[in-house]
Amino acid sequence: MLIVQKFGGTSVGDLERIANVAKRVAKTRDEGHDVIVVVSAMSGETNKLIEYAHFFSKTPDREAMDLLLSSGERVTSALLSIALNEMGYPATAMTGRQAGIYTDTTHTSARIDHIDPKPMGNALSSGKIVVVAGFQGINQDGRVTTLGRGGSDLTAVAIAGAMGADLCEIYTDVDGVYTTDPRIEPKAKKMDQISYDEMLELASLGAKVLQNRSVELAKKMGVNLVTRSSFNDNPGTLITKEENIMEKPLVSGIALDKNQSRISLKGVEDRPGIASEIFNALADEAINVDMIVQTIGADGKTEIDFTVPQSEIERVKTVMEKFNSSIGEIEYKEDVAKVSIVGVGMKSHSGVAAKAFTTMAKEGINIEMISTSEIKVSMIIDEKYSELAVRALHEAYELDK
Ligand code: ADP
Ligand code: ASP
Ligand code: MG
């Protein structure tokens, strides 16, 4: 079999842990498998590099950011390869470029365009373990790109797809996917399996145990994806097709995203084209807008509220300066959070959303924005109530049972 194993930041958090990862990889090799390993930067490293950049600029050049951030993963890939070779397991470390990972030009959140299977294939054929620096690639101009936070998951899934791997294992610091973040609600239950679609919603809505785009790609390419702990041998969670899952709970999980800010545009000129101008200007700066709510206009004015990741707020402020003449007042609220419930069972049942709103009301939590889809309900609330909201919803939907 060809197995792709990805180890996250905590799993390679220090030299001892990298040595443990080497042992686990060697064991898989001993079982007779070909192995491609994808590694993250040591935990905290990427954040540290971002802070370094912010010492000089609030809105650092994205191309330079990519060169900077890609360095963290290079360190761990080289170290793991050195450790494996020393143990008598021939290994070779590759950057994204060396592994043939080609992306588009969207710096700091590039999409993988294609992977050239030759460099990794050749190394495997010569009996080597391939260790790839996650989270990075190269664009058509030969510049280094990165794939967005948590992007090493995407590297692993994309490689598994491109190389036709039999299995893609994502090793992390929890036993698998839980009904909610077990660090917030200790009563959270680990799931043995979850559908691609539910996992995609959970990941997109803040459950960072898997990066959302990695789940999207795993579904598209039919990659067998398992998340499990690098600290024990427990079986983990299988992410699979909905039809493979027997039991379909109404609500499968609760996600929390604290990396949200709300922008309220008050006294906006109520005329055709205004929303298009505002959101195109944001899109031109590659700012990812999430929820948008516009209220019914009166007296030729309207109000538009939207959310963006907290990390983008400075860029939003710069863009909004262009609209001073057509917007009355702009309010920036950085300390909001998005709490969401997800479940395929919602498709066929009513009253699921109402229960979420009642739960918030009972806790005295004001809901500032709401958005729903077939399998999720999301609410924007004051960030200080985040954990309370998650626990209350977890209990209301009896996820601890
Ligand atoms: P890695 O560094 O291995 O990529 P991450 O920190 O990105 O790990 O993701 C693992 C973390 O995701 C866990 O430590 C946990 O706190 C968090 N998490 C959030 N939601 C969930 C969930 N539903 N199930 C499991 N873990 C979750
Ligand atoms: N090191 C990168 C991050 O922290 C990528 C990853 O760990 O997946 O976002
Ligand atoms: Mg991660």
Coordinates of N, CA, C and O in Angstrom, one line a residue, residues 19-137:
A19 N 11.3 12.7 16.9 CA 11.9 11.4 17.0 C 10.8 10.3 17.1 O 10.9 9.2 16.5
N20 N 9.7 10.6 17.8 CA 8.6 9.7 17.9 C 7.9 9.5 16.6 O 7.4 8.4 16.2
V21 N 7.7 10.7 15.9 CA 7.1 10.6 14.5 C 8.0 9.7 13.6 O 7.5 8.8 12.9
A22 N 9.3 9.8 13.7 CA 10.2 9.0 12.9 C 9.9 7.5 13.2 O 9.9 6.7 12.3
K23 N 9.7 7.2 14.5 CA 9.5 5.8 14.9 C 8.2 5.3 14.3 O 8.1 4.2 13.8
R24 N 7.2 6.1 14.3 CA 5.9 5.7 13.8 C 6.0 5.5 12.3 O 5.4 4.5 11.7
V25 N 6.7 6.4 11.6 CA 6.8 6.3 10.1 C 7.6 5.0 9.8 O 7.3 4.2 8.9
A26 N 8.7 4.7 10.6 CA 9.5 3.6 10.4 C 8.7 2.3 10.6 O 8.8 1.3 9.8
K27 N 7.8 2.3 11.6 CA 6.9 1.1 11.8 C 6.0 0.9 10.6 O 5.9 -0.3 10.2
T28 N 5.5 1.9 10.0 CA 4.6 1.8 8.8 C 5.5 1.2 7.7 O 5.0 0.3 6.9
R29 N 6.7 1.6 7.6 CA 7.6 1.1 6.6 C 7.9 -0.4 6.8 O 7.9 -1.2 5.9
D30 N 8.1 -0.7 8.1 CA 8.4 -2.1 8.4 C 7.2 -3.0 8.1 O 7.4 -4.2 7.8
E31 N 6.0 -2.5 8.1 CA 4.9 -3.3 7.7 C 4.8 -3.5 6.2 O 3.9 -4.1 5.7
G32 N 5.7 -2.9 5.5 CA 5.8 -3.2 4.1 C 5.2 -2.1 3.2 O 5.1 -2.3 2.0
H33 N 4.8 -1.0 3.7 CA 4.2 0.1 2.9 C 5.1 1.1 2.4 O 6.2 1.4 3.0
D34 N 4.8 1.7 1.3 CA 5.4 2.9 0.8 C 4.8 4.1 1.6 O 3.6 4.1 1.9
V35 N 5.7 5.0 2.0 CA 5.2 6.1 2.8 C 5.6 7.5 2.3 O 6.8 7.7 2.0
I36 N 4.6 8.4 2.2 CA 4.9 9.8 2.0 C 4.5 10.5 3.3 O 3.3 10.4 3.7
V37 N 5.4 11.3 3.9 CA 5.1 12.0 5.1 C 4.9 13.5 4.8 O 5.7 14.0 4.0
V38 N 3.9 14.1 5.3 CA 3.8 15.5 5.2 C 3.9 16.1 6.6 O 3.2 15.6 7.5
V39 N 4.7 17.1 6.8 CA 4.8 17.7 8.1 C 4.4 19.2 8.1 O 4.6 19.9 7.2
S40 N 3.9 19.6 9.3 CA 3.6 21.0 9.6 C 4.9 21.6 10.2 O 5.8 20.9 10.5
A41 N 4.8 22.9 10.4 CA 5.9 23.6 11.2 C 5.7 23.2 12.7 O 4.6 22.8 13.1
M42 N 6.7 23.3 13.5 CA 6.6 23.1 14.9 C 5.5 24.0 15.5 O 5.4 25.1 15.0
S43 N 4.7 23.5 16.5 CA 3.6 24.3 16.9 C 4.1 25.7 17.4 O 5.1 25.8 18.1
G44 N 3.3 26.7 17.0 CA 3.6 28.1 17.4 C 4.6 28.8 16.5 O 4.7 30.0 16.5
E45 N 5.2 28.0 15.6 CA 6.2 28.6 14.7 C 5.6 29.5 13.7 O 6.1 30.7 13.5
T46 N 4.5 29.1 13.0 CA 3.9 30.0 12.0 C 3.4 31.3 12.7 O 3.6 32.4 12.1
N47 N 2.8 31.2 13.8 CA 2.3 32.4 14.5 C 3.5 33.3 14.9 O 3.4 34.5 14.7
K48 N 4.6 32.7 15.3 CA 5.8 33.5 15.6 C 6.3 34.3 14.4 O 6.6 35.5 14.4
L49 N 6.3 33.6 13.2 CA 6.7 34.3 12.0 C 5.8 35.4 11.6 O 6.2 36.5 11.1
I50 N 4.5 35.2 11.8 CA 3.5 36.2 11.5 C 3.7 37.5 12.4 O 3.7 38.6 11.9
E51 N 4.0 37.2 13.7 CA 4.3 38.3 14.6 C 5.5 39.1 14.2 O 5.6 40.3 14.2
Y52 N 6.5 38.3 13.7 CA 7.8 39.0 13.2 C 7.4 40.0 12.1 O 7.8 41.1 12.1
A53 N 6.6 39.5 11.2 CA 6.2 40.4 10.1 C 5.4 41.6 10.5 O 5.6 42.7 10.1
H54 N 4.5 41.4 11.5 CA 3.7 42.5 12.0 C 4.5 43.5 12.8 O 4.0 44.6 13.0
F55 N 5.7 43.2 13.2 CA 6.6 44.1 13.8 C 6.9 45.3 12.9 O 7.0 46.4 13.2
F56 N 6.9 44.9 11.5 CA 7.3 45.9 10.5 C 6.0 46.5 9.8 O 6.1 47.6 9.4
S57 N 5.0 45.7 9.7 CA 3.8 46.2 8.9 C 2.5 45.5 9.4 O 2.5 44.3 9.7
K58 N 1.4 46.3 9.4 CA 0.1 45.7 9.7 C -0.4 45.0 8.6 O -1.3 44.1 8.7
T59 N -0.1 45.4 7.3 CA -0.5 44.7 6.1 C 0.7 44.3 5.3 O 0.9 44.8 4.2
P60 N 1.4 43.3 5.8 CA 2.7 42.9 5.1 C 2.4 42.4 3.7 O 1.3 41.8 3.4
D61 N 3.3 42.6 2.8 CA 3.3 42.1 1.4 C 3.0 40.6 1.4 O 3.8 39.8 2.1
R62 N 2.0 40.1 0.7 CA 1.6 38.7 0.8 C 2.7 37.8 0.2 O 2.8 36.6 0.7
E63 N 3.4 38.2 -0.8 CA 4.3 37.4 -1.5 C 5.5 37.1 -0.5 O 6.0 36.0 -0.4
A64 N 5.9 38.2 0.2 CA 7.0 38.0 1.1 C 6.6 37.1 2.3 O 7.3 36.3 2.8
M65 N 5.3 37.3 2.7 CA 4.8 36.5 3.8 C 4.9 35.0 3.4 O 5.2 34.2 4.3
D66 N 4.6 34.6 2.2 CA 4.7 33.2 1.8 C 6.1 32.7 1.9 O 6.3 31.5 2.4
L67 N 7.1 33.5 1.5 CA 8.4 33.0 1.6 C 8.8 32.8 3.1 O 9.4 31.8 3.5
L68 N 8.4 33.7 3.9 CA 8.6 33.7 5.3 C 8.0 32.4 5.9 O 8.6 31.6 6.6
L69 N 6.6 32.3 5.7 CA 5.9 31.2 6.4 C 6.3 29.8 5.9 O 6.2 28.9 6.7
S70 N 6.7 29.7 4.7 CA 7.0 28.4 4.2 C 8.2 27.8 4.9 O 8.5 26.6 4.9
S71 N 9.0 28.7 5.5 CA 10.3 28.2 6.2 C 10.0 27.3 7.3 O 10.8 26.3 7.6
G72 N 8.9 27.4 8.1 CA 8.6 26.6 9.2 C 8.5 25.1 8.9 O 9.1 24.3 9.6
E73 N 7.8 24.8 7.8 CA 7.6 23.5 7.4 C 8.9 22.8 6.8 O 9.1 21.6 6.9
R74 N 9.8 23.7 6.2 CA 11.0 23.2 5.7 C 11.9 22.6 6.8 O 12.6 21.6 6.7
V75 N 11.9 23.3 7.9 CA 12.7 22.9 9.1 C 12.3 21.5 9.5 O 13.2 20.6 9.6
T76 N 11.0 21.3 9.7 CA 10.6 20.0 10.2 C 10.8 18.9 9.2 O 11.1 17.8 9.6
S77 N 10.6 19.2 7.9 CA 10.7 18.1 6.9 C 12.2 17.7 6.9 O 12.5 16.5 6.9
A78 N 13.1 18.6 6.9 CA 14.5 18.3 6.9 C 14.9 17.5 8.2 O 15.6 16.5 8.1
L79 N 14.5 17.9 9.3 CA 14.8 17.3 10.6 C 14.3 15.8 10.6 O 15.0 14.9 11.0
L80 N 13.0 15.6 10.1 CA 12.5 14.3 10.2 C 13.2 13.4 9.2 O 13.5 12.2 9.5
S81 N 13.6 13.9 8.1 CA 14.4 13.1 7.1 C 15.8 12.7 7.7 O 16.2 11.6 7.6
I82 N 16.4 13.7 8.4 CA 17.7 13.4 9.0 C 17.5 12.3 10.1 O 18.3 11.3 10.1
A83 N 16.4 12.4 10.9 CA 16.2 11.4 11.9 C 16.0 10.0 11.3 O 16.5 9.0 11.8
L84 N 15.2 9.9 10.2 CA 14.9 8.6 9.6 C 16.1 8.0 9.0 O 16.4 6.8 9.2
N85 N 16.9 8.8 8.3 CA 18.2 8.3 7.7 C 19.1 7.7 8.8 O 19.7 6.6 8.6
E86 N 19.2 8.4 9.9 CA 20.0 8.0 11.0 C 19.6 6.6 11.6 O 20.4 5.8 12.1
M87 N 18.2 6.4 11.5 CA 17.7 5.1 12.0 C 17.9 4.0 11.0 O 17.4 2.9 11.3
G88 N 18.4 4.3 9.9 CA 18.6 3.3 8.8 C 17.5 3.2 7.9 O 17.3 2.2 7.2
Y89 N 16.6 4.2 7.8 CA 15.5 4.2 6.9 C 15.7 5.3 5.9 O 15.6 6.5 6.2
P90 N 16.1 5.0 4.6 CA 16.5 6.0 3.6 C 15.3 6.9 3.4 O 14.2 6.5 3.2
A91 N 15.5 8.2 3.5 CA 14.4 9.2 3.4 C 15.0 10.4 2.7 O 16.2 10.7 2.7
T92 N 14.1 11.2 2.0 CA 14.5 12.4 1.3 C 13.5 13.5 1.6 O 12.2 13.2 1.6
A93 N 13.9 14.7 2.0 CA 13.0 15.8 2.3 C 12.8 16.6 1.1 O 13.8 16.8 0.3
M94 N 11.6 17.1 0.9 CA 11.3 18.0 -0.3 C 10.5 19.2 0.2 O 9.6 19.1 1.0
T95 N 10.8 20.4 -0.4 CA 9.9 21.5 -0.3 C 8.7 21.3 -1.2 O 8.7 20.3 -2.0
G96 N 7.8 22.2 -1.1 CA 6.6 22.1 -2.0 C 7.1 22.1 -3.5 O 6.6 21.3 -4.3
R97 N 8.0 23.0 -3.8 CA 8.5 23.1 -5.2 C 9.2 21.8 -5.6 O 8.9 21.2 -6.7
Q98 N 10.0 21.2 -4.7 CA 10.7 20.0 -5.1 C 9.8 18.8 -5.2 O 10.1 17.9 -6.0
A99 N 8.7 18.9 -4.5 CA 7.7 17.8 -4.6 C 6.8 17.9 -5.8 O 5.9 17.1 -6.0
G100 N 6.9 19.0 -6.5 CA 6.1 19.2 -7.7 C 4.7 19.7 -7.4 O 3.8 19.4 -8.2
I101 N 4.5 20.5 -6.4 CA 3.2 21.0 -6.1 C 3.0 22.4 -6.7 O 3.7 23.4 -6.2
Y102 N 2.2 22.5 -7.7 CA 2.0 23.8 -8.4 C 0.6 24.4 -8.0 O -0.4 23.7 -7.9
T103 N 0.7 25.7 -7.7 CA -0.5 26.4 -7.3 C -0.9 27.6 -8.2 O -0.1 28.0 -9.0
D104 N -2.0 28.2 -7.8 CA -2.3 29.5 -8.5 C -1.5 30.6 -7.8 O -0.6 30.3 -7.0
T105 N -1.8 31.9 -8.1 CA -0.9 33.0 -7.6 C -1.5 33.7 -6.4 O -1.0 34.7 -6.0
T106 N -2.6 33.1 -5.8 CA -3.2 33.8 -4.6 C -2.3 33.6 -3.4 O -2.5 32.7 -2.6
H107 N -1.4 34.6 -3.2 CA -0.5 34.4 -2.1 C -1.2 34.4 -0.8 O -2.2 35.1 -0.6
T108 N -0.7 33.6 0.1 CA -1.2 33.3 1.5 C -2.5 32.4 1.5 O -2.9 32.0 2.6
S109 N -3.1 32.2 0.4 CA -4.2 31.2 0.4 C -4.3 30.6 -1.0 O -5.4 30.6 -1.6
A110 N -3.2 30.1 -1.5 CA -3.2 29.6 -2.9 C -4.0 28.3 -3.0 O -4.1 27.6 -2.0
R111 N -4.5 28.0 -4.2 CA -5.1 26.8 -4.5 C -4.1 25.9 -5.3 O -3.4 26.4 -6.1
I112 N -4.2 24.6 -5.0 CA -3.3 23.7 -5.7 C -3.9 23.5 -7.1 O -5.1 23.2 -7.3
D113 N -3.0 23.7 -8.1 CA -3.5 23.6 -9.5 C -3.2 22.1 -10.0 O -4.1 21.5 -10.4
H114 N -2.0 21.6 -9.8 CA -1.8 20.2 -10.1 C -0.5 19.8 -9.4 O 0.3 20.6 -8.9
I115 N -0.3 18.5 -9.3 CA 0.9 18.0 -8.7 C 1.6 17.1 -9.7 O 1.0 16.2 -10.4
D116 N 2.9 17.3 -9.9 CA 3.7 16.5 -10.8 C 4.1 15.2 -10.0 O 4.9 15.3 -9.1
P117 N 3.6 14.1 -10.4 CA 3.9 12.9 -9.6 C 5.3 12.4 -9.7 O 5.7 11.5 -8.9
K118 N 6.1 12.9 -10.6 CA 7.4 12.3 -10.9 C 8.4 12.4 -9.7 O 9.0 11.4 -9.3
P119 N 8.6 13.6 -9.2 CA 9.7 13.7 -8.1 C 9.4 12.7 -7.0 O 10.3 12.0 -6.5
M120 N 8.2 12.7 -6.5 CA 7.9 11.8 -5.4 C 7.9 10.3 -5.8 O 8.4 9.5 -5.1
G121 N 7.3 10.1 -7.0 CA 7.3 8.7 -7.6 C 8.7 8.2 -7.7 O 9.0 7.0 -7.3
N122 N 9.6 9.0 -8.2 CA 11.0 8.5 -8.4 C 11.7 8.1 -7.1 O 12.3 7.1 -7.0
A123 N 11.4 9.0 -6.1 CA 12.0 8.8 -4.8 C 11.5 7.5 -4.2 O 12.2 6.7 -3.6
L124 N 10.2 7.3 -4.3 CA 9.5 6.1 -3.8 C 10.1 4.8 -4.5 O 10.4 3.8 -3.8
S125 N 10.3 4.9 -5.8 CA 10.8 3.8 -6.6 C 12.2 3.4 -6.1 O 12.6 2.2 -6.2
S126 N 12.9 4.4 -5.7 CA 14.3 4.1 -5.3 C 14.3 3.7 -3.8 O 15.4 3.6 -3.1
G127 N 13.1 3.4 -3.3 CA 13.0 2.8 -1.9 C 13.1 3.8 -0.8 O 13.3 3.4 0.4
K128 N 12.9 5.1 -1.1 CA 12.9 6.1 -0.1 C 11.6 6.4 0.5 O 10.6 6.4 -0.1
I129 N 11.7 6.9 1.8 CA 10.5 7.5 2.4 C 10.6 9.0 2.0 O 11.7 9.6 2.1
V130 N 9.5 9.5 1.5 CA 9.4 10.9 1.0 C 8.9 11.8 2.2 O 7.8 11.5 2.7
V131 N 9.6 12.8 2.5 CA 9.1 13.7 3.6 C 8.9 15.1 3.0 O 9.8 15.8 2.5
V132 N 7.6 15.5 2.9 CA 7.3 16.8 2.2 C 7.0 17.9 3.2 O 6.2 17.7 4.2
A133 N 7.5 19.1 3.0 CA 7.1 20.2 3.7 C 5.7 20.6 3.4 O 5.5 21.0 2.2
G134 N 4.8 20.6 4.3 CA 3.4 20.9 4.1 C 3.2 22.4 3.8 O 4.1 23.2 3.9
F135 N 1.9 22.7 3.4 CA 1.4 24.1 3.4 C 2.0 25.0 2.3 O 1.7 26.2 2.3
Q136 N 2.7 24.4 1.3 CA 3.4 25.3 0.4 C 3.4 24.7 -1.0 O 3.4 23.5 -1.2
G137 N 3.6 25.6 -2.0 CA 3.8 25.2 -3.4 C 4.5 26.2 -4.1 O 5.2 27.1 -3.5

